[in-house]
mmCIF file of C-alpha atoms and ligand atoms in Angstrom:
data_model
loop_
_atom_site.group_PDB
_atom_site.id
_atom_site.type_symbol
_atom_site.label_atom_id
_atom_site.label_comp_id
_atom_site.label_asym_id
_atom_site.label_seq_id
_atom_site.Cartn_x
_atom_site.Cartn_y
_atom_site.Cartn_z
ATOM 1 C CA MET A 1 116.271 -17.970 9.124
ATOM 2 C CA GLY A 2 118.143 -15.377 11.113
ATOM 3 C CA PRO A 3 118.195 -13.941 14.597
ATOM 4 C CA LEU A 4 116.359 -10.712 15.317
ATOM 5 C CA THR A 5 117.292 -8.875 18.497
ATOM 6 C CA GLU A 6 115.451 -6.100 20.260
ATOM 7 C CA THR A 7 115.956 -4.262 23.526
ATOM 8 C CA LEU A 8 112.709 -4.174 25.463
ATOM 9 C CA THR A 9 112.145 -1.218 27.763
ATOM 10 C CA LEU A 10 110.119 -1.865 30.887
ATOM 11 C CA LYS A 11 109.383 0.994 33.243
ATOM 12 C CA LEU A 12 109.318 -0.112 36.857
ATOM 13 C CA VAL A 13 106.037 1.177 38.216
ATOM 14 C CA ASN A 14 106.049 3.013 41.548
ATOM 15 C CA PRO A 15 108.555 0.984 43.526
ATOM 16 C CA ASN A 16 107.789 1.568 47.213
ATOM 17 C CA THR A 17 110.400 3.171 49.494
ATOM 18 C CA HIS A 18 111.791 -0.161 50.581
ATOM 19 C CA LYS A 19 112.201 -1.500 47.060
ATOM 20 C CA GLU A 20 113.585 1.736 45.743
ATOM 21 C CA ARG A 21 116.220 1.666 48.463
ATOM 22 C CA LYS A 22 117.138 -1.873 47.419
ATOM 23 C CA LEU A 23 117.425 -0.789 43.797
ATOM 24 C CA ARG A 24 119.728 2.045 44.803
ATOM 25 C CA GLU A 25 121.836 -0.278 46.933
ATOM 26 C CA THR A 26 122.261 -2.631 43.997
ATOM 27 C CA ARG A 27 123.094 0.224 41.657
ATOM 28 C CA ASP A 28 125.620 1.851 44.061
ATOM 29 C CA GLU A 29 127.330 -1.425 44.901
ATOM 30 C CA TYR A 30 127.570 -2.281 41.206
ATOM 31 C CA GLN A 31 129.132 1.122 40.449
ATOM 32 C CA ARG A 32 131.711 0.570 43.191
ATOM 33 C CA ALA A 33 132.555 -2.900 41.894
ATOM 34 C CA LEU A 34 132.790 -1.590 38.322
ATOM 35 C CA HIS A 35 135.044 1.237 39.394
ATOM 36 C CA GLY A 36 137.193 -1.151 41.438
ATOM 37 C CA ALA A 37 137.685 -3.531 38.530
ATOM 38 C CA PHE A 38 138.399 -0.646 36.181
ATOM 39 C CA ILE A 39 141.106 1.090 38.230
ATOM 40 C CA GLN A 40 142.814 -2.264 38.761
ATOM 41 C CA ASP A 41 142.970 -2.716 34.992
ATOM 42 C CA CYS A 42 141.175 -6.041 34.968
ATOM 43 C CA ASP A 43 141.505 -6.911 31.330
ATOM 44 C CA THR A 44 140.535 -10.553 31.734
ATOM 45 C CA GLN A 45 137.461 -12.100 33.277
ATOM 46 C CA SER A 46 139.433 -13.922 35.937
ATOM 47 C CA GLN A 47 141.166 -10.712 37.053
ATOM 48 C CA ALA A 48 137.795 -8.998 37.242
ATOM 49 C CA ASN A 49 136.483 -11.954 39.196
ATOM 50 C CA ASP A 50 139.110 -11.485 41.910
ATOM 51 C CA VAL A 51 137.938 -7.930 42.403
ATOM 52 C CA VAL A 52 134.163 -8.279 42.200
ATOM 53 C CA VAL A 53 133.991 -11.356 44.420
ATOM 54 C CA ASP A 54 134.090 -9.156 47.542
ATOM 55 C CA TYR A 55 131.150 -6.975 46.585
ATOM 56 C CA ASP A 56 127.653 -7.552 47.865
ATOM 57 C CA LEU A 57 126.011 -8.302 44.532
ATOM 58 C CA SER A 58 124.143 -11.208 42.991
ATOM 59 C CA GLY A 59 126.170 -13.668 40.941
ATOM 60 C CA TYR A 60 124.253 -12.536 37.837
ATOM 61 C CA ALA A 61 125.465 -8.946 38.229
ATOM 62 C CA LYS A 62 129.015 -10.092 39.023
ATOM 63 C CA ASN A 63 129.143 -12.329 35.959
ATOM 64 C CA ALA A 64 127.835 -9.603 33.686
ATOM 65 C CA LEU A 65 130.369 -7.178 35.137
ATOM 66 C CA LYS A 66 133.236 -9.599 34.574
ATOM 67 C CA GLN A 67 132.296 -9.828 30.906
ATOM 68 C CA TYR A 68 131.866 -6.085 30.610
ATOM 69 C CA VAL A 69 135.041 -4.656 32.192
ATOM 70 C CA PRO A 70 137.594 -6.177 29.771
ATOM 71 C CA ASN A 71 135.549 -4.735 26.895
ATOM 72 C CA LEU A 72 135.442 -1.359 28.579
ATOM 73 C CA LEU A 73 139.241 -1.328 28.996
ATOM 74 C CA ASP A 74 139.622 -1.864 25.267
ATOM 75 C CA ASP A 75 137.982 1.483 24.810
ATOM 76 C CA ASP A 76 140.785 4.064 25.280
ATOM 77 C CA THR A 77 138.476 7.017 25.500
ATOM 78 C CA TYR A 78 137.312 6.011 28.948
ATOM 79 C CA GLY A 79 138.844 7.445 32.126
ATOM 80 C CA ALA A 80 138.354 6.403 35.728
ATOM 81 C CA GLU A 81 136.781 9.760 36.633
ATOM 82 C CA GLU A 82 134.237 9.407 33.919
ATOM 83 C CA LEU A 83 133.424 5.940 35.107
ATOM 84 C CA ARG A 84 132.936 7.099 38.675
ATOM 85 C CA GLU A 85 130.540 9.835 37.667
ATOM 86 C CA GLY A 86 128.746 8.032 34.887
ATOM 87 C CA ASN A 87 125.426 6.472 35.679
ATOM 88 C CA HIS A 88 126.244 2.998 34.414
ATOM 89 C CA PRO A 89 123.416 0.529 34.079
ATOM 90 C CA VAL A 90 123.581 -2.496 36.331
ATOM 91 C CA ARG A 91 124.051 -5.490 34.056
ATOM 92 C CA PHE A 92 122.711 -8.967 34.745
ATOM 93 C CA THR A 93 123.301 -12.190 32.870
ATOM 94 C CA ASN A 94 120.098 -13.736 31.592
ATOM 95 C CA GLU A 95 119.864 -16.502 34.218
ATOM 96 C CA GLY A 96 118.904 -13.999 36.939
ATOM 97 C CA PRO A 97 115.909 -11.951 35.845
ATOM 98 C CA THR A 98 112.485 -13.523 35.245
ATOM 99 C CA LEU A 99 109.375 -12.209 33.567
ATOM 100 C CA ASP A 100 105.899 -12.906 34.908
ATOM 101 C CA HIS A 101 102.456 -12.036 33.639
ATOM 102 C CA LYS A 102 99.366 -11.434 35.785
ATOM 103 C CA PRO A 103 96.618 -10.051 33.577
ATOM 104 C CA GLN A 104 94.201 -9.893 36.512
ATOM 105 C CA ASN A 105 96.270 -7.053 38.011
ATOM 106 C CA ALA A 106 96.221 -3.414 36.955
ATOM 107 C CA ILE A 107 99.883 -3.635 35.918
ATOM 108 C CA GLU A 108 100.130 -6.925 34.054
ATOM 109 C CA TRP A 109 103.848 -7.565 33.825
ATOM 110 C CA TYR A 110 106.360 -8.242 36.577
ATOM 111 C CA VAL A 111 110.121 -8.614 36.566
ATOM 112 C CA LYS A 112 112.285 -10.372 39.095
ATOM 113 C CA ILE A 113 115.466 -8.366 39.631
ATOM 114 C CA PRO A 114 118.396 -9.959 41.474
ATOM 115 C CA HIS A 115 119.608 -7.930 44.458
ATOM 116 C CA TYR A 116 122.123 -9.708 46.693
ATOM 117 C CA GLU A 117 123.052 -13.336 46.562
ATOM 118 C CA ASP A 118 119.825 -15.342 47.095
ATOM 119 C CA TYR A 119 117.755 -12.217 47.378
ATOM 120 C CA HIS A 120 115.670 -10.634 44.649
ATOM 121 C CA LEU A 121 112.896 -8.101 44.120
ATOM 122 C CA TRP A 122 109.671 -8.544 42.182
ATOM 123 C CA LEU A 123 108.466 -5.308 40.614
ATOM 124 C CA PRO A 124 105.491 -4.419 38.417
ATOM 125 C CA ALA A 125 106.692 -3.199 35.041
ATOM 126 C CA GLN A 126 105.059 -1.309 32.205
ATOM 127 C CA PRO A 127 106.277 -2.267 28.723
ATOM 128 C CA LYS A 128 106.175 -0.075 25.640
ATOM 129 C CA SER A 129 102.916 -0.776 23.834
ATOM 130 C CA ASN A 130 104.686 -1.610 20.567
ATOM 131 C CA GLN A 131 106.844 -4.268 22.255
ATOM 132 C CA ARG A 132 103.955 -6.413 23.418
ATOM 133 C CA GLU A 133 104.675 -9.085 20.802
ATOM 134 C CA TRP A 134 108.217 -9.485 22.156
ATOM 135 C CA LEU A 135 106.953 -9.960 25.682
ATOM 136 C CA GLU A 136 104.511 -12.601 24.496
ATOM 137 C CA ALA A 137 107.307 -14.397 22.662
ATOM 138 C CA LEU A 138 109.628 -14.217 25.685
ATOM 139 C CA TYR A 139 106.941 -15.327 28.099
ATOM 140 C CA HIS A 140 106.049 -18.286 25.894
ATOM 141 C CA GLY A 141 109.684 -19.260 25.391
ATOM 142 C CA ASP A 142 109.715 -18.437 21.665
ATOM 143 C CA ALA A 143 112.214 -15.623 22.167
ATOM 144 C CA GLU A 144 115.336 -15.871 24.257
ATOM 145 C CA MET A 145 116.329 -13.446 26.970
ATOM 146 C CA GLY A 146 119.823 -11.978 26.773
ATOM 147 C CA GLU A 147 121.607 -9.534 29.062
ATOM 148 C CA CYS A 148 119.386 -7.264 31.153
ATOM 149 C CA GLN A 149 120.116 -3.813 32.558
ATOM 150 C CA LEU A 150 118.739 -1.812 35.456
ATOM 151 C CA ILE A 151 118.810 1.914 34.752
ATOM 152 C CA GLU A 152 117.796 5.031 36.651
ATOM 153 C CA ARG A 153 116.902 8.006 34.517
ATOM 154 C CA ASP A 154 115.350 11.268 35.729
ATOM 155 C CA GLY A 155 114.210 9.668 38.947
ATOM 156 C CA GLU A 156 112.489 6.747 37.181
ATOM 157 C CA TRP A 157 113.701 3.164 37.106
ATOM 158 C CA TYR A 158 113.806 1.071 33.951
ATOM 159 C CA PHE A 159 114.651 -2.498 33.203
ATOM 160 C CA HIS A 160 116.024 -3.245 29.749
ATOM 161 C CA VAL A 161 115.786 -6.769 28.450
ATOM 162 C CA SER A 162 117.631 -7.877 25.371
ATOM 163 C CA ALA A 163 115.516 -10.442 23.466
ATOM 164 C CA THR A 164 116.358 -12.563 20.443
ATOM 165 C CA MET A 165 113.984 -14.439 18.191
ATOM 166 C CA SER A 166 114.714 -16.506 15.132
ATOM 167 C CA VAL A 167 112.790 -15.151 12.143
ATOM 168 C CA GLU A 168 112.393 -15.955 8.480
ATOM 169 C CA GLN A 169 112.846 -13.274 5.884
ATOM 170 C CA ALA A 170 109.477 -12.286 4.439
ATOM 171 C CA SER A 171 109.482 -12.604 0.666
ATOM 172 C CA SER A 172 108.504 -9.434 -1.113
ATOM 173 C CA VAL A 173 106.003 -9.893 -3.918
ATOM 174 C CA SER A 174 103.717 -7.401 -5.617
ATOM 175 C CA VAL A 175 100.270 -6.728 -4.247
ATOM 176 C CA GLU A 176 98.800 -8.630 -7.217
ATOM 177 C CA GLU A 177 100.640 -11.778 -6.218
ATOM 178 C CA GLN A 178 99.794 -11.554 -2.545
ATOM 179 C CA THR A 179 97.004 -13.477 -0.911
ATOM 180 C CA PRO A 180 95.602 -11.238 1.820
ATOM 181 C CA ILE A 181 94.007 -13.168 4.656
ATOM 182 C CA GLY A 182 91.408 -11.324 6.727
ATOM 183 C CA VAL A 183 91.704 -12.034 10.450
ATOM 184 C CA ASP A 184 88.691 -10.862 12.426
ATOM 185 C CA ILE A 185 89.193 -11.061 16.172
ATOM 186 C CA GLY A 186 85.848 -11.298 17.839
ATOM 187 C CA GLU A 187 83.646 -12.086 20.766
ATOM 188 C CA VAL A 188 81.814 -15.224 19.629
ATOM 189 C CA ALA A 189 84.511 -16.746 17.476
ATOM 190 C CA LEU A 190 87.863 -15.824 18.948
ATOM 191 C CA ALA A 191 89.091 -15.467 15.390
ATOM 192 C CA THR A 192 87.583 -15.784 11.931
ATOM 193 C CA VAL A 193 89.976 -16.167 9.040
ATOM 194 C CA CYS A 194 89.497 -16.401 5.279
ATOM 195 C CA HIS A 195 91.059 -15.389 1.990
ATOM 196 C CA ARG A 196 89.738 -15.162 -1.543
ATOM 197 C CA ALA A 197 90.225 -17.904 -4.099
ATOM 198 C CA GLU A 198 91.358 -16.962 -7.600
ATOM 199 C CA CYS A 199 87.739 -16.655 -8.754
ATOM 200 C CA GLY A 200 87.196 -14.145 -5.942
ATOM 201 C CA SER A 201 84.988 -16.321 -3.785
ATOM 202 C CA PRO A 202 85.814 -16.552 -0.107
ATOM 203 C CA ALA A 203 87.952 -19.621 0.406
ATOM 204 C CA ASN A 204 88.412 -21.879 3.382
ATOM 205 C CA PRO A 205 86.654 -19.770 6.027
ATOM 206 C CA THR A 206 87.846 -20.919 9.427
ATOM 207 C CA LEU A 207 86.295 -19.932 12.735
ATOM 208 C CA TRP A 208 87.618 -20.594 16.224
ATOM 209 C CA SER A 209 84.248 -20.633 17.968
ATOM 210 C CA SER A 210 84.639 -23.312 20.601
ATOM 211 C CA GLU A 211 87.810 -21.579 21.791
ATOM 212 C CA GLY A 212 85.838 -18.352 22.115
ATOM 213 C CA ARG A 213 83.238 -20.164 24.212
ATOM 214 C CA GLU A 214 85.927 -21.713 26.401
ATOM 215 C CA VAL A 215 87.647 -18.373 27.033
ATOM 216 C CA ARG A 216 84.307 -16.818 28.000
ATOM 217 C CA ARG A 217 83.537 -19.730 30.286
ATOM 218 C CA LEU A 218 86.930 -19.535 32.008
ATOM 219 C CA ARG A 219 86.594 -15.801 32.423
ATOM 220 C CA GLU A 220 83.176 -16.174 34.033
ATOM 221 C CA THR A 221 84.487 -18.965 36.258
ATOM 222 C CA TYR A 222 87.273 -16.659 37.319
ATOM 223 C CA PHE A 223 84.954 -13.811 38.263
ATOM 224 C CA SER A 224 82.523 -15.884 40.274
ATOM 225 C CA ALA A 225 85.300 -17.783 42.062
ATOM 226 C CA VAL A 226 87.247 -14.647 42.904
ATOM 227 C CA LYS A 227 84.108 -13.045 44.225
ATOM 228 C CA ARG A 228 83.429 -16.056 46.461
ATOM 229 C CA LEU A 229 87.016 -16.160 47.700
ATOM 230 C CA GLN A 230 87.033 -12.464 48.405
ATOM 231 C CA GLU A 231 83.823 -12.793 50.395
ATOM 232 C CA ARG A 232 85.665 -15.332 52.513
ATOM 233 C CA GLU A 233 88.614 -12.935 52.610
ATOM 234 C CA SER A 234 90.966 -15.372 50.925
ATOM 235 C CA GLU A 235 92.752 -12.830 48.759
ATOM 236 C CA ARG A 236 95.806 -15.005 48.428
ATOM 237 C CA LEU A 237 93.796 -18.017 47.252
ATOM 238 C CA ALA A 238 91.945 -15.798 44.807
ATOM 239 C CA GLU A 239 95.217 -14.701 43.294
ATOM 240 C CA GLU A 240 96.641 -18.198 42.976
ATOM 241 C CA TYR A 241 93.439 -19.465 41.463
ATOM 242 C CA GLY A 242 93.633 -16.714 38.886
ATOM 243 C CA ASP A 243 97.179 -17.609 37.875
ATOM 244 C CA GLU A 244 96.211 -21.120 36.856
ATOM 245 C CA LEU A 245 93.108 -20.012 35.045
ATOM 246 C CA TRP A 246 94.837 -17.290 33.066
ATOM 247 C CA ALA A 247 97.513 -19.756 32.069
ATOM 248 C CA ARG A 248 94.754 -21.933 30.565
ATOM 249 C CA ILE A 249 93.361 -18.971 28.643
ATOM 250 C CA ASP A 250 96.872 -18.204 27.440
ATOM 251 C CA ASP A 251 97.180 -21.786 26.154
ATOM 252 C CA ILE A 252 93.970 -21.412 24.182
ATOM 253 C CA LEU A 253 95.158 -18.137 22.673
ATOM 254 C CA HIS A 254 98.408 -19.778 21.622
ATOM 255 C CA THR A 255 96.459 -22.607 19.983
ATOM 256 C CA VAL A 256 94.445 -20.084 17.995
ATOM 257 C CA SER A 257 97.389 -17.863 17.018
ATOM 258 C CA ARG A 258 99.344 -20.937 15.933
ATOM 259 C CA GLY A 259 96.324 -22.105 13.908
ATOM 260 C CA ILE A 260 96.073 -18.744 12.139
ATOM 261 C CA VAL A 261 99.740 -18.823 11.139
ATOM 262 C CA GLU A 262 99.361 -22.440 9.966
ATOM 263 C CA TYR A 263 96.387 -21.335 7.874
ATOM 264 C CA ALA A 264 98.569 -18.657 6.277
ATOM 265 C CA GLN A 265 101.283 -21.206 5.519
ATOM 266 C CA GLN A 266 98.794 -23.141 3.371
ATOM 267 C CA VAL A 267 98.274 -20.313 0.863
ATOM 268 C CA ASP A 268 100.611 -18.755 -1.704
ATOM 269 C CA ASN A 269 102.305 -15.481 -0.703
ATOM 270 C CA PRO A 270 100.125 -14.910 2.341
ATOM 271 C CA ILE A 271 99.754 -11.594 4.120
ATOM 272 C CA LEU A 272 97.750 -11.463 7.331
ATOM 273 C CA VAL A 273 95.428 -8.467 7.584
ATOM 274 C CA ILE A 274 94.553 -7.659 11.174
ATOM 275 C CA GLU A 275 92.578 -4.842 12.656
ATOM 276 C CA ASP A 276 94.143 -2.041 14.599
ATOM 277 C CA LEU A 277 94.183 -2.892 18.287
ATOM 278 C CA THR A 278 92.862 0.388 19.637
ATOM 279 C CA HIS A 279 89.692 -0.240 17.707
ATOM 280 C CA ILE A 280 89.231 -3.636 19.313
ATOM 281 C CA ARG A 281 89.464 -1.985 22.704
ATOM 282 C CA GLU A 282 86.974 0.709 21.824
ATOM 283 C CA ASN A 283 84.584 -1.752 20.282
ATOM 284 C CA MET A 284 84.551 -3.891 23.384
ATOM 285 C CA ASP A 285 81.332 -5.259 24.676
ATOM 286 C CA TYR A 286 79.981 -3.505 27.731
ATOM 287 C CA GLY A 287 80.003 -4.915 31.174
ATOM 288 C CA GLN A 288 81.852 -4.294 34.340
ATOM 289 C CA PHE A 289 85.193 -2.592 34.110
ATOM 290 C CA MET A 290 87.335 -5.618 34.967
ATOM 291 C CA ASN A 291 85.529 -7.810 32.530
ATOM 292 C CA ARG A 292 86.037 -5.290 29.786
ATOM 293 C CA ARG A 293 89.690 -4.810 30.599
ATOM 294 C CA LEU A 294 90.403 -8.526 30.720
ATOM 295 C CA HIS A 295 88.562 -9.017 27.499
ATOM 296 C CA GLY A 296 90.740 -6.366 25.915
ATOM 297 C CA TRP A 297 93.682 -8.211 27.385
ATOM 298 C CA ALA A 298 92.803 -11.436 25.567
ATOM 299 C CA PHE A 299 92.545 -9.540 22.284
ATOM 300 C CA ALA A 300 95.806 -7.702 22.836
ATOM 301 C CA LYS A 301 97.511 -10.986 23.628
ATOM 302 C CA LEU A 302 96.099 -12.754 20.594
ATOM 303 C CA HIS A 303 97.061 -9.814 18.420
ATOM 304 C CA ALA A 304 100.657 -9.841 19.722
ATOM 305 C CA GLN A 305 100.968 -13.622 19.424
ATOM 306 C CA ILE A 306 99.774 -13.659 15.813
ATOM 307 C CA THR A 307 102.220 -10.864 14.997
ATOM 308 C CA TYR A 308 105.312 -12.540 16.416
ATOM 309 C CA LYS A 309 104.453 -16.029 15.134
ATOM 310 C CA ALA A 310 103.901 -14.614 11.653
ATOM 311 C CA LYS A 311 107.288 -12.895 11.878
ATOM 312 C CA GLU A 312 108.925 -16.174 12.910
ATOM 313 C CA HIS A 313 107.612 -17.763 9.723
ATOM 314 C CA GLY A 314 108.294 -14.849 7.410
ATOM 315 C CA ILE A 315 104.624 -14.001 6.924
ATOM 316 C CA PRO A 316 103.978 -10.266 6.630
ATOM 317 C CA VAL A 317 101.272 -8.681 8.761
ATOM 318 C CA GLU A 318 99.343 -5.591 7.753
ATOM 319 C CA ILE A 319 97.395 -3.603 10.318
ATOM 320 C CA VAL A 320 94.349 -1.806 8.929
ATOM 321 C CA ASP A 321 91.829 0.587 10.354
ATOM 322 C CA PRO A 322 88.787 -1.572 10.902
ATOM 323 C CA ALA A 323 86.184 1.152 11.483
ATOM 324 C CA TYR A 324 82.755 -0.212 10.461
ATOM 325 C CA THR A 325 84.117 -3.561 9.223
ATOM 326 C CA SER A 326 81.442 -5.268 11.280
ATOM 327 C CA LYS A 327 78.655 -2.971 10.059
ATOM 328 C CA GLU A 328 79.505 -2.763 6.373
ATOM 329 C CA CYS A 329 78.547 -5.231 3.638
ATOM 330 C CA HIS A 330 81.686 -6.737 2.119
ATOM 331 C CA ALA A 331 80.052 -6.979 -1.325
ATOM 332 C CA CYS A 332 78.385 -3.603 -1.837
ATOM 333 C CA GLY A 333 79.828 -1.476 0.974
ATOM 334 C CA GLU A 334 76.392 -0.487 2.196
ATOM 335 C CA HIS A 335 75.827 -0.342 5.925
ATOM 336 C CA GLY A 336 73.910 -3.224 7.342
ATOM 337 C CA TYR A 337 73.276 -4.609 10.771
ATOM 338 C CA ARG A 338 73.694 -7.729 12.833
ATOM 339 C CA LEU A 339 70.456 -9.679 13.022
ATOM 340 C CA GLN A 340 71.889 -11.814 15.775
ATOM 341 C CA GLN A 341 75.453 -11.939 16.929
ATOM 342 C CA ALA A 342 76.373 -14.339 14.130
ATOM 343 C CA VAL A 343 74.321 -12.947 11.233
ATOM 344 C CA PHE A 344 74.934 -9.804 9.224
ATOM 345 C CA LYS A 345 72.129 -8.433 7.062
ATOM 346 C CA CYS A 346 72.824 -6.096 4.178
ATOM 347 C CA SER A 347 70.307 -3.277 3.973
ATOM 348 C CA ASN A 348 70.810 -2.761 0.239
ATOM 349 C CA ALA A 349 67.859 -4.335 -1.609
ATOM 350 C CA GLU A 350 69.898 -4.566 -4.834
ATOM 351 C CA CYS A 351 72.727 -6.517 -3.200
ATOM 352 C CA TRP A 352 72.886 -10.287 -3.520
ATOM 353 C CA VAL A 353 74.242 -10.707 -0.010
ATOM 354 C CA GLY A 354 71.104 -10.601 2.092
ATOM 355 C CA GLU A 355 72.176 -12.445 5.209
ATOM 356 C CA TYR A 356 75.776 -13.463 5.792
ATOM 357 C CA GLN A 357 77.919 -14.945 8.529
ATOM 358 C CA ALA A 358 78.806 -11.786 10.459
ATOM 359 C CA ASP A 359 82.423 -12.535 11.408
ATOM 360 C CA LEU A 360 83.195 -13.737 7.904
ATOM 361 C CA ASN A 361 81.706 -10.534 6.503
ATOM 362 C CA ALA A 362 84.066 -8.593 8.793
ATOM 363 C CA ALA A 363 87.086 -10.666 7.722
ATOM 364 C CA LEU A 364 86.263 -10.024 4.043
ATOM 365 C CA ASN A 365 85.968 -6.325 4.799
ATOM 366 C CA LEU A 366 89.493 -6.391 6.225
ATOM 367 C CA ILE A 367 90.732 -7.814 2.928
ATOM 368 C CA ASN A 368 88.887 -5.039 1.059
ATOM 369 C CA ARG A 369 90.393 -2.525 3.468
ATOM 370 C CA TYR A 370 93.846 -3.847 2.727
ATOM 371 C CA TYR A 371 93.402 -3.497 -1.041
ATOM 372 C CA ALA A 372 92.006 -0.010 -0.572
ATOM 373 C CA SER A 373 95.109 0.925 1.409
ATOM 374 C CA CYS A 374 97.390 -0.236 -1.425
ATOM 375 C CA GLU A 375 97.370 2.666 -3.851
ATOM 376 C CA SER A 376 98.728 0.478 -6.629
ATOM 377 C CA HIS A 377 95.814 -1.866 -6.495
ATOM 378 C CA VAL A 378 92.324 -0.593 -6.031
ATOM 379 C CA GLN A 379 89.844 -3.370 -5.827
ATOM 380 C CA THR A 380 86.169 -2.805 -6.274
ATOM 381 C CA ASP A 381 83.533 -4.902 -4.656
ATOM 382 C CA SER A 382 81.751 -5.466 -7.959
ATOM 383 C CA GLU A 383 84.669 -7.554 -9.205
ATOM 384 C CA PHE A 384 83.565 -10.238 -6.861
ATOM 385 C CA SER A 385 79.832 -9.992 -6.702
ATOM 386 C CA SER A 386 79.185 -11.844 -9.959
ATOM 387 C CA ASN A 387 81.186 -14.874 -8.872
ATOM 388 C CA GLU A 388 80.220 -14.925 -5.305
ATOM 389 C CA LYS A 389 77.426 -17.080 -4.032
ATOM 390 C CA GLU A 390 76.331 -17.903 -0.552
ATOM 391 C CA VAL A 391 79.072 -19.403 1.508
ATOM 392 C CA ALA A 392 78.299 -22.254 3.801
ATOM 393 C CA VAL A 393 80.011 -21.755 7.100
ATOM 394 C CA THR A 394 80.067 -24.501 9.606
HETATM 395 ZN ZN1 ZN B 1 75.492 -5.604 0.336
#
């Protein structure tokens, strides 16, 4: 177990004139306070406190500044002129800023930035796509927020959040010793997970189907309710209603992602094999734009949650290109088709597969994909076909 820390970069999206002015006021006042504390040689926190107390800043910025100035004075290379001209980030202790998530909005994430005492700004914020797992962990309370910084760069505003999560070291074993676990994220079953037993047969296939149904039901409830509320011009009610409903969906996703990691903990040297996220988005079912986007949101969330929870428990995650994993037969590699949503049919007359649970077929293909991507270990489908018989999936 050890702490892992990362600085998350959130770009503040199009702050309006009023909010941008407030950001500038905070930044300028902070620079003045920093400069004041610096030229008065405040090399202890209490000295810095005497100076910054008069500035019109939130307590979170003042506290961060008090911690920062004595450190800055230790650094001999710094001069007062440099400090005056330098574009120093505004620092905040972690009690001030808050993160919020509203997937129903075009920009999903929001940050609360302290301005003056008892006055703060909420701003929509765009995270880096590869830091989604950190945001999920922070939002769920599995990662801890540290110091935050407000920064202006080339006319754009950014909010940096330091986040720390406790992780286990992943043990490194050879590909031969690993047990890859295919994780298919889907429409009917929210996730389908299985690995191969030593004989090669699919072992312990697990599907989260009722959760998939519940997420679909909640999503449909959301759309019809919002439509009704909007017809009655109750935009505010529509938004509040959405918050509660999306929190319930989030709970379900956490149940599933936790279940997947628990599954992995039951097998020897597990490695979770998940499909590339862009593919999930492209492969999305049709429908109205919002529905499609929110659907993609649930997948992106689940993906990020699995990734960070696996990291917490020292379980490696491998992302593979899943092109055709739902259309290919896991045993012979031939293209087949879905008879119904839940049934895959192999079109190869020679193949023993015939009809197969479709999501499980996709999960097995992810395992094959993983082996194919490991140059040291090329696995052929025929290795398995002699052992493999029909798998009962409940
Ligand atoms: Zn086949």
